[in-house]
Short mmCIF file of C-alpha atoms in Angstrom, two decimals:
data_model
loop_
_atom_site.label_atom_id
_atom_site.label_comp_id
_atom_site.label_asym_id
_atom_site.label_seq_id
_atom_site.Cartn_x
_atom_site.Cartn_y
_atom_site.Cartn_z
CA UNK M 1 6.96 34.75 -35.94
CA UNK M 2 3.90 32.75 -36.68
CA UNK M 3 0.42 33.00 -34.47
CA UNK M 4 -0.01 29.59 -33.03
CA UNK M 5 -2.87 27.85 -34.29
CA UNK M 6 -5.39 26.31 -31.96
CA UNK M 7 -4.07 22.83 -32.62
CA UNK M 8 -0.91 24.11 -31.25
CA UNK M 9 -1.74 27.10 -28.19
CA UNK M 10 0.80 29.22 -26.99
CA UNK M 11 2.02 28.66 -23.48
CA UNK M 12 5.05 27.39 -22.06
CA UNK M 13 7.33 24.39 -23.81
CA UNK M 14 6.76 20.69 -22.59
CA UNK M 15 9.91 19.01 -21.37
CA UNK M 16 10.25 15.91 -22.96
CA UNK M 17 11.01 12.53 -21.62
CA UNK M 18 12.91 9.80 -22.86
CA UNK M 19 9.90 7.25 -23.21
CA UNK M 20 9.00 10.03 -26.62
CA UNK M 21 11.23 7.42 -28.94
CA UNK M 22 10.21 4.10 -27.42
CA UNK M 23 7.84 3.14 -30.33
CA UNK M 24 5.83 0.29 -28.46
CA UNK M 25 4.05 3.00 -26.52
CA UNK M 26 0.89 4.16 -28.17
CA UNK M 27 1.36 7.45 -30.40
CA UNK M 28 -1.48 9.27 -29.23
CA UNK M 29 -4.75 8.80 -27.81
CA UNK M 30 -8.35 9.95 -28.83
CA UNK M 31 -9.38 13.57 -27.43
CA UNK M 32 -12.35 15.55 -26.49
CA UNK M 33 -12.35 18.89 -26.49
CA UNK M 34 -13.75 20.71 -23.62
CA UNK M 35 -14.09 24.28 -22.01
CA UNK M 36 -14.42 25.26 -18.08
CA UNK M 37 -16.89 22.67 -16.33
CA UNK M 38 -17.53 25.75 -13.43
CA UNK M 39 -18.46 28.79 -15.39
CA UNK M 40 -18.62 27.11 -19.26
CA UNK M 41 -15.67 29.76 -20.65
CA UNK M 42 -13.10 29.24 -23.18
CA UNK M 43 -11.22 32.03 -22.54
CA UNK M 44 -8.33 29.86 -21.11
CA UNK M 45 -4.54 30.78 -22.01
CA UNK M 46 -2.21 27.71 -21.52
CA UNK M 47 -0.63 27.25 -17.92
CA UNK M 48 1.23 24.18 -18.50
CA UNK M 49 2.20 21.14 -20.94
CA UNK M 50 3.45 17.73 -20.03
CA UNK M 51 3.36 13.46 -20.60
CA UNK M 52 1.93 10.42 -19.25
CA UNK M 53 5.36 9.98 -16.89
CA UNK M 54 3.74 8.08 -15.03
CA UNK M 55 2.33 5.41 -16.90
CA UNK M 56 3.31 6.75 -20.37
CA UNK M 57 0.06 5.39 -21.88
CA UNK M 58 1.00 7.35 -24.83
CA UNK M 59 3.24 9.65 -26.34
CA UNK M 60 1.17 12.42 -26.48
CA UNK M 61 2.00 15.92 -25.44
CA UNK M 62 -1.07 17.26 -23.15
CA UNK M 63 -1.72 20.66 -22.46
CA UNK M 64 -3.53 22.55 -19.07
CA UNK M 65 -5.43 25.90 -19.28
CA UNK M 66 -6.28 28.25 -16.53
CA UNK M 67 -9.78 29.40 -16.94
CA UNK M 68 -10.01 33.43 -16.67
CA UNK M 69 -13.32 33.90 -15.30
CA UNK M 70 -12.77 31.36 -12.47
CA UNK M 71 -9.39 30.05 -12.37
CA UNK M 72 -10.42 26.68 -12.76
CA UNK M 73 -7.20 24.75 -14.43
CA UNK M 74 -8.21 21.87 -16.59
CA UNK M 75 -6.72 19.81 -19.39
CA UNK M 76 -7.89 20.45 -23.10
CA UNK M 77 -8.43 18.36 -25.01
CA UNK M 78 -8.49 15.31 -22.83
CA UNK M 79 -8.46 11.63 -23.43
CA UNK M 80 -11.77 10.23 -24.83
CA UNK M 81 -14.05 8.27 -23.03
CA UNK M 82 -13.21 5.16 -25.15
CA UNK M 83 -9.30 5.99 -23.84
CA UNK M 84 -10.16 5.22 -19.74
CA UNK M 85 -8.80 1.24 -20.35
CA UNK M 86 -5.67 3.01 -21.55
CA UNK M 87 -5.03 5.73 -19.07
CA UNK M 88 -6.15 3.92 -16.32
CA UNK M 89 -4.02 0.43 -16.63
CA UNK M 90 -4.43 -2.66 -14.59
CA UNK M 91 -1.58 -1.66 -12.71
CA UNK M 92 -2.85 1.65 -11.77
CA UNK M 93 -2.03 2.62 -8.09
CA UNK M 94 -5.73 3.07 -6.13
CA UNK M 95 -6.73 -0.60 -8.21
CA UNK M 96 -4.24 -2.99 -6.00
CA UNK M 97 -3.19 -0.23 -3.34
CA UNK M 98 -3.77 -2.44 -0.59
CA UNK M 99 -0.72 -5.23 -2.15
CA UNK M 100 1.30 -2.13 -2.05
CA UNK M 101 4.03 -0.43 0.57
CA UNK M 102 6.17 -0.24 2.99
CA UNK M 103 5.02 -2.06 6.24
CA UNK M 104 6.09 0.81 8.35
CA UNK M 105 4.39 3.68 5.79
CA UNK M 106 1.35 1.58 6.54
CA UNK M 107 1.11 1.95 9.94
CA UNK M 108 1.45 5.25 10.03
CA UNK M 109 -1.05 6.02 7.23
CA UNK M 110 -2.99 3.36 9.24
CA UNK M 111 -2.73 5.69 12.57
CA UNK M 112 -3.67 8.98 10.21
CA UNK M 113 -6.75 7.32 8.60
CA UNK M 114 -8.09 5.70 11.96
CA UNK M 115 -7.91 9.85 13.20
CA UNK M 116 -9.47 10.55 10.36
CA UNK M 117 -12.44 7.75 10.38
CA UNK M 118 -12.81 8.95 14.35
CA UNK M 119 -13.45 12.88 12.89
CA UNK M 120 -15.66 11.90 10.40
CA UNK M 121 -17.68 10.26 12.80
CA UNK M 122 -17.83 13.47 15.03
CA UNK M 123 -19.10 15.38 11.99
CA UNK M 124 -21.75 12.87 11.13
CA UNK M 125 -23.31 12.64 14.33
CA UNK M 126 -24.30 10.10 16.48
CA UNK M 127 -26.47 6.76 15.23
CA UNK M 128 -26.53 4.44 12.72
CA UNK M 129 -25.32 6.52 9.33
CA UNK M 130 -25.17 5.30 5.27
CA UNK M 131 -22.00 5.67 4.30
CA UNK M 132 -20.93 5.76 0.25
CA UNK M 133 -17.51 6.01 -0.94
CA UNK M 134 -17.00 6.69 -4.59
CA UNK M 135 -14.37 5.97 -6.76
CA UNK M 136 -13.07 3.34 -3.46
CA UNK M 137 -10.91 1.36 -5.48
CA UNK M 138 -9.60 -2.38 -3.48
CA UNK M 139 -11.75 -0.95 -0.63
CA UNK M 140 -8.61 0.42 1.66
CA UNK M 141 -10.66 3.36 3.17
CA UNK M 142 -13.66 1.21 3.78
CA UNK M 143 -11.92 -0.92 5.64
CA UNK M 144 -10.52 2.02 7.56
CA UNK M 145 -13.90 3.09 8.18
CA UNK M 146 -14.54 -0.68 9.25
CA UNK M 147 -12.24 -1.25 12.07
CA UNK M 148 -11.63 2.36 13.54
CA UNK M 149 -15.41 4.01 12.62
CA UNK M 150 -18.93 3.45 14.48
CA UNK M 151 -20.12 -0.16 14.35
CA UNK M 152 -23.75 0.60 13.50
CA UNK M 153 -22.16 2.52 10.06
CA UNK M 154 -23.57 0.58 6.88
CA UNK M 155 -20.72 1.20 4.57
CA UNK M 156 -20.78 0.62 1.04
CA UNK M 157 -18.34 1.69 -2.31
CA UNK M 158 -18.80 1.69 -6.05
CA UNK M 159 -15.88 1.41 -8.51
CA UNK M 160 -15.93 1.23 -12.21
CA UNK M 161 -12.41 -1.47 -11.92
CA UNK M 162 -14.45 -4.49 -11.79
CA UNK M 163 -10.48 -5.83 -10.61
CA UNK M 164 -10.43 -3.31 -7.77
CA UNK M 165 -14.28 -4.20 -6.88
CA UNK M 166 -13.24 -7.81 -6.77
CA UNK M 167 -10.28 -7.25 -4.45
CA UNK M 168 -12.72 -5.06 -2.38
CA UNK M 169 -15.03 -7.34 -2.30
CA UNK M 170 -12.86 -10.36 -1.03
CA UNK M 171 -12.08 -8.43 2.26
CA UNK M 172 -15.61 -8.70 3.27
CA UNK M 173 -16.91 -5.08 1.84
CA UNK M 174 -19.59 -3.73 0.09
CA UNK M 175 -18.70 -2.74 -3.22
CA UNK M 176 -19.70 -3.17 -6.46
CA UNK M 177 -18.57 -2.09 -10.46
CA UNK M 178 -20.79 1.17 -11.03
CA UNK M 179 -21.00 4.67 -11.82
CA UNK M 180 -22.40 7.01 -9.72
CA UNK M 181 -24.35 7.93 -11.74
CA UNK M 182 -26.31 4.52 -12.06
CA UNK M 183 -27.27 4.96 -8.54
CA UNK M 184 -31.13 5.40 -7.62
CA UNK M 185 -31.36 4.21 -3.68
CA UNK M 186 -34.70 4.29 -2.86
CA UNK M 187 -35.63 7.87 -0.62
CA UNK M 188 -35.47 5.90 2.69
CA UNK M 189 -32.04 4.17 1.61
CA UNK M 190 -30.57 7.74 0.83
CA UNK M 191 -27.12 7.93 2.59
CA UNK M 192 -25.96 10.46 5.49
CA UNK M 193 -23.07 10.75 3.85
CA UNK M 194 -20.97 10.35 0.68
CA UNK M 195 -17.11 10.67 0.50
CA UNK M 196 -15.07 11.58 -2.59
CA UNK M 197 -11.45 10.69 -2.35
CA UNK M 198 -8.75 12.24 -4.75
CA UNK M 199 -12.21 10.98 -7.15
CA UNK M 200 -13.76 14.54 -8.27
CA UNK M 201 -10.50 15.94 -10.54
CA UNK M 202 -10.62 12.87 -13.09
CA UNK M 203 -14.38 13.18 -13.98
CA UNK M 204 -15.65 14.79 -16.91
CA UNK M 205 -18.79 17.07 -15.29
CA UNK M 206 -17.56 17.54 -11.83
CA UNK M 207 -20.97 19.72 -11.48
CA UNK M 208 -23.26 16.64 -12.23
CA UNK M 209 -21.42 14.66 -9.77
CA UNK M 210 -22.27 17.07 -7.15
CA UNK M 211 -26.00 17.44 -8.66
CA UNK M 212 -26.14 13.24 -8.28
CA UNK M 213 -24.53 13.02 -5.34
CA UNK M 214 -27.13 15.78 -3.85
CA UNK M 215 -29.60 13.61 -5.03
CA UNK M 216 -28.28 10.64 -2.93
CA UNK M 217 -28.05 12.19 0.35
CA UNK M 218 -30.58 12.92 3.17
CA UNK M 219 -31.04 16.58 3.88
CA UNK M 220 -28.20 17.75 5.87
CA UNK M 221 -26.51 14.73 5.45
CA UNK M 222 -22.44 15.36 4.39
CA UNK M 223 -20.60 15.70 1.62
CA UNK M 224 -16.59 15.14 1.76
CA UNK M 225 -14.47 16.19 -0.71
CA UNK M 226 -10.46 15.78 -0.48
CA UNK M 227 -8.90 16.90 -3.99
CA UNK M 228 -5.97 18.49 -5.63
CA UNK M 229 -5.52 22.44 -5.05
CA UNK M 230 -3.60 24.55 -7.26
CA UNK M 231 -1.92 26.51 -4.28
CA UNK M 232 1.25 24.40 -3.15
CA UNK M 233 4.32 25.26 -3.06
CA UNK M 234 5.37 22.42 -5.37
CA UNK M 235 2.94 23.15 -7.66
CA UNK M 236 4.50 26.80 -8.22
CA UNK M 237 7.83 24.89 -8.32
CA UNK M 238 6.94 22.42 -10.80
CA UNK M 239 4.09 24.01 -12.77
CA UNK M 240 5.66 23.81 -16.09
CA UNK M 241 4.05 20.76 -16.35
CA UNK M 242 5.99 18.57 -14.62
CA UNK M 243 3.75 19.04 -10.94
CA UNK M 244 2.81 15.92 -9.58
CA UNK M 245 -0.78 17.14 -9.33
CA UNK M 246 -1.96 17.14 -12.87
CA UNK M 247 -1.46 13.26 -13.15
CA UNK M 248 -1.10 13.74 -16.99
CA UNK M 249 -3.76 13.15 -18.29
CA UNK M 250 -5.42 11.51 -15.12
CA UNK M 251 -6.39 14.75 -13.43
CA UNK M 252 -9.03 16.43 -15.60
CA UNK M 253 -10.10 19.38 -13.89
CA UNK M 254 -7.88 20.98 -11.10
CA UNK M 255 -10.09 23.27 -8.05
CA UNK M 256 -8.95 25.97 -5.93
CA UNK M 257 -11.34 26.64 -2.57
CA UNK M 258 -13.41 29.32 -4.38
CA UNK M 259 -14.36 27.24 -7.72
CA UNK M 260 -15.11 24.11 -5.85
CA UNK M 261 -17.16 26.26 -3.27
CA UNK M 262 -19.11 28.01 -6.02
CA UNK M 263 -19.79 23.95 -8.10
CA UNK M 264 -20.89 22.98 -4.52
CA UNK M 265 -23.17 25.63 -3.89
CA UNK M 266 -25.30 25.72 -7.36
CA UNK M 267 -25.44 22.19 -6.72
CA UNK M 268 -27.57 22.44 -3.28
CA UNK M 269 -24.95 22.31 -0.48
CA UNK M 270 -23.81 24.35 1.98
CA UNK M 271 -19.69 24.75 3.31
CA UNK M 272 -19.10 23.36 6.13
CA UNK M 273 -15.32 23.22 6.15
CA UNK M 274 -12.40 23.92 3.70
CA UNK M 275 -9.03 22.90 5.05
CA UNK M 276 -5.35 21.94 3.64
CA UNK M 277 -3.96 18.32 3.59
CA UNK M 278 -0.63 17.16 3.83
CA UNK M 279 0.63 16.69 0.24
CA UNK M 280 3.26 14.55 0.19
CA UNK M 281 2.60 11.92 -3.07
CA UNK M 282 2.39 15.57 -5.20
CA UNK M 283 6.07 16.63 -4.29
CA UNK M 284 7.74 13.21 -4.65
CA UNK M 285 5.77 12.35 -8.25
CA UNK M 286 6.89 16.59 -9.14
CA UNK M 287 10.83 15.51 -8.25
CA UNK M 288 10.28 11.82 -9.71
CA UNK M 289 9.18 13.60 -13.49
CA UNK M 290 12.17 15.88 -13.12
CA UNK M 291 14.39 13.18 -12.75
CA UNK M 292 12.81 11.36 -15.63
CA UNK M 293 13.11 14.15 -18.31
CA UNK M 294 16.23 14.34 -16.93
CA UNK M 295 16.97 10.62 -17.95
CA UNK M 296 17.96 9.25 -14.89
CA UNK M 297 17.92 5.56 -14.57
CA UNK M 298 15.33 3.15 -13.45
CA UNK M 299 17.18 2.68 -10.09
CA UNK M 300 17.42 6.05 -9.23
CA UNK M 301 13.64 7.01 -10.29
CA UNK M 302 12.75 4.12 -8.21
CA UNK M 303 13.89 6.50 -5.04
CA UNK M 304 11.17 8.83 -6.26
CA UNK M 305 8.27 6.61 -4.38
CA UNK M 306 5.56 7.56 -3.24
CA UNK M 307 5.88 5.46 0.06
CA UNK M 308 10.00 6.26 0.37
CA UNK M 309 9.61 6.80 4.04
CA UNK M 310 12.51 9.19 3.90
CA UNK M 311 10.89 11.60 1.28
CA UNK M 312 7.43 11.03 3.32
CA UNK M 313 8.94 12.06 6.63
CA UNK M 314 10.27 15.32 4.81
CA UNK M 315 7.38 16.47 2.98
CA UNK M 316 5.32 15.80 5.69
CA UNK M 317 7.43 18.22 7.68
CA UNK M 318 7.35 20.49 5.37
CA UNK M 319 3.80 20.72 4.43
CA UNK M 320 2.86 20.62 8.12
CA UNK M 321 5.12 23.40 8.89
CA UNK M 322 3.55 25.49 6.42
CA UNK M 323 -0.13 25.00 7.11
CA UNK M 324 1.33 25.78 11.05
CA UNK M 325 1.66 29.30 9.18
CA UNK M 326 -1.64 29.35 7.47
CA UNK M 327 -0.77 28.21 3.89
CA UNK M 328 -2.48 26.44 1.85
CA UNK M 329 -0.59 23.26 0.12
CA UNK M 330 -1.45 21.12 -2.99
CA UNK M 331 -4.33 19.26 -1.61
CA UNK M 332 -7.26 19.99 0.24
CA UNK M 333 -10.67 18.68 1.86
CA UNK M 334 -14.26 20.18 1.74
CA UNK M 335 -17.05 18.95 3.61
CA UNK M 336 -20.60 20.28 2.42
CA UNK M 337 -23.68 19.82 3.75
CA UNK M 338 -26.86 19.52 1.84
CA UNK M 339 -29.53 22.16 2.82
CA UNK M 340 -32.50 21.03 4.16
CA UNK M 341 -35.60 22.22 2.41
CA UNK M 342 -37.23 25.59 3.68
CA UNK M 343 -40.93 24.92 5.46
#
């Protein structure tokens, strides 16, 4: 048997969809190699492969390692740079996400994010607070943070869909095309604190991020992660690449609690809390990419929603269940705190 080559890793087979013949959709995209963006190793065997199912920007076959120093699981090689118009369509789901859904799955999710606005304001304190959200698409959470938060908050969002930023923009909000990285608020207009949203997984140096977004925030002011974590019980299901989490090739860098604890910490913060999250989208997009390589039709994949109350109401069970037991699922939120200086 031949040694597989480094164009071609060992690891487990991809399962192939039916989109793989449709020639229309783009062969393959242009890739950057990469290593682990926690602890800089290459010593990575192959975990998973898998497609765009999604979005099928191309017909490429994508492949995730799982780093051996720090189990960090990240995709290599990813799409270039000059590929984020392609893999990140008009159409795609955090751009227009306010147009979307099922009246009744947004009230609920309404009722969930107004508890959530209402704890975030317990952690930040009393008094008037800066408050950045990155990667905040049409502006839904803002406008969470809006009606159910403190009125003396001074809420603002970057994006880099200028689409998105319009849409956020025409409810009244804050936000403008940017990248965090273009930020430089004067040290008085430094925020209290800085949320990242299902944002930190699709960026390229997950560590600079934190390094900026240190550089944003008061001391002590709050740092909230919620991300992806390679610990569900759908993602040992589905980890042969079809796992709702990796987002092929959205999702560039997977975290578990003790990598994204260890990027926080070189980059100035301290842990304030690490807790699981109700998973749901994760499990329905796993079953929706087994029904697809599958080949089930267009009506039945259309079940696989990720607002199908039905299949919401279930997972949520399920996942709530669980954490009632102390596991972890597929998703997770950090909140860090950025030390103060010592006297």
């Amino acid at each position: 048997m031949p040694k597989p080559t480094p164009e071609a890793p060992a690891g487990p087979a991809a399962q192939r969809p039916p989109f793989l013949g449709d020639e229309t959709i783009r062969a393959e995209l242009l890739k950057t190699p990469v290593r682990c963006c926690v602890c800089g190793s290459d010593d990575a065997p192959v975990v998973a492969r898998g497609y765009d199912y999604e979005y099928r920007s191309s017909r490429d076959e994508w492949v995730y390692k799982r780093c051996s120093e720090c189990a960090l699981v990240f995709l290599d090689p990813r799409p270039a740079t000059e590929e984020l118009g392609a893999i990140y369509p008009p159409t795609y789901y955090s751009y227009d996400e306010g147009k979307r859904g099922n009246p009744l799955v947004g009230f609920f999710r309404g009722r969930l994010e107004s508890m959530k606005a209402k704890a975030f304001a317990r952690a930040a304190g009393e008094g008037p607070k800066r408050v950045l959200d990155v990667g905040c698409g049409d502006g839904r959470f803002l406008s969470v943070l809006r009606e159910h938060g403190p009125s003396d908050w001074i809420l603002s969002g970057v994006d880099i869909d200028a689409g998105a930023v319009g849409r956020a923009q025409a409810k009244g909000l804050d936000v403008r095309t940017a990248r965090l990285e273009e930020l430089e608020p004067a040290a008085e207009e430094r925020y209290d604190m800085v949320v990242l949203f299902q944002t930190i997984e699709h960026v390229s140096e997950p560590g600079a991020m934190c390094t900026k977004v240190a550089a944003l925030l008061q001391p002590g002011g709050l740092f909230v992660i919620e991300t992806p974590d390679v610990a569900g019980l759908d993602e040992k299901w589905f980890r042969n690449g079809l796992w709702g989490g990796y987002h092929i090739p959205r999702h560039w860098n997977l975290f578990n609690p003790s990598n994204l604890r260890r990027l926080l910490t070189e980059s100035g913060f301290e842990i304030v809390e690490t807790r699981p999250l109700i998973s749901t989208s994760f499990w329905i997009n796993s079953l929706y990419n087994r029904a697809l390589v599958r080949g089930a039709s267009e009506r039945w994949l259309g079940f696989f929603n990720y607002q199908n109350p039905l299949l919401l109401g279930a997972f949520i069970g399920l996942d709530k269940l669980r954490m009632l037991f102390g596991a972890r699922t597929s998703n997770m939120r950090v909140v860090a705190r950025k030390r103060r200086a010592t006297p």
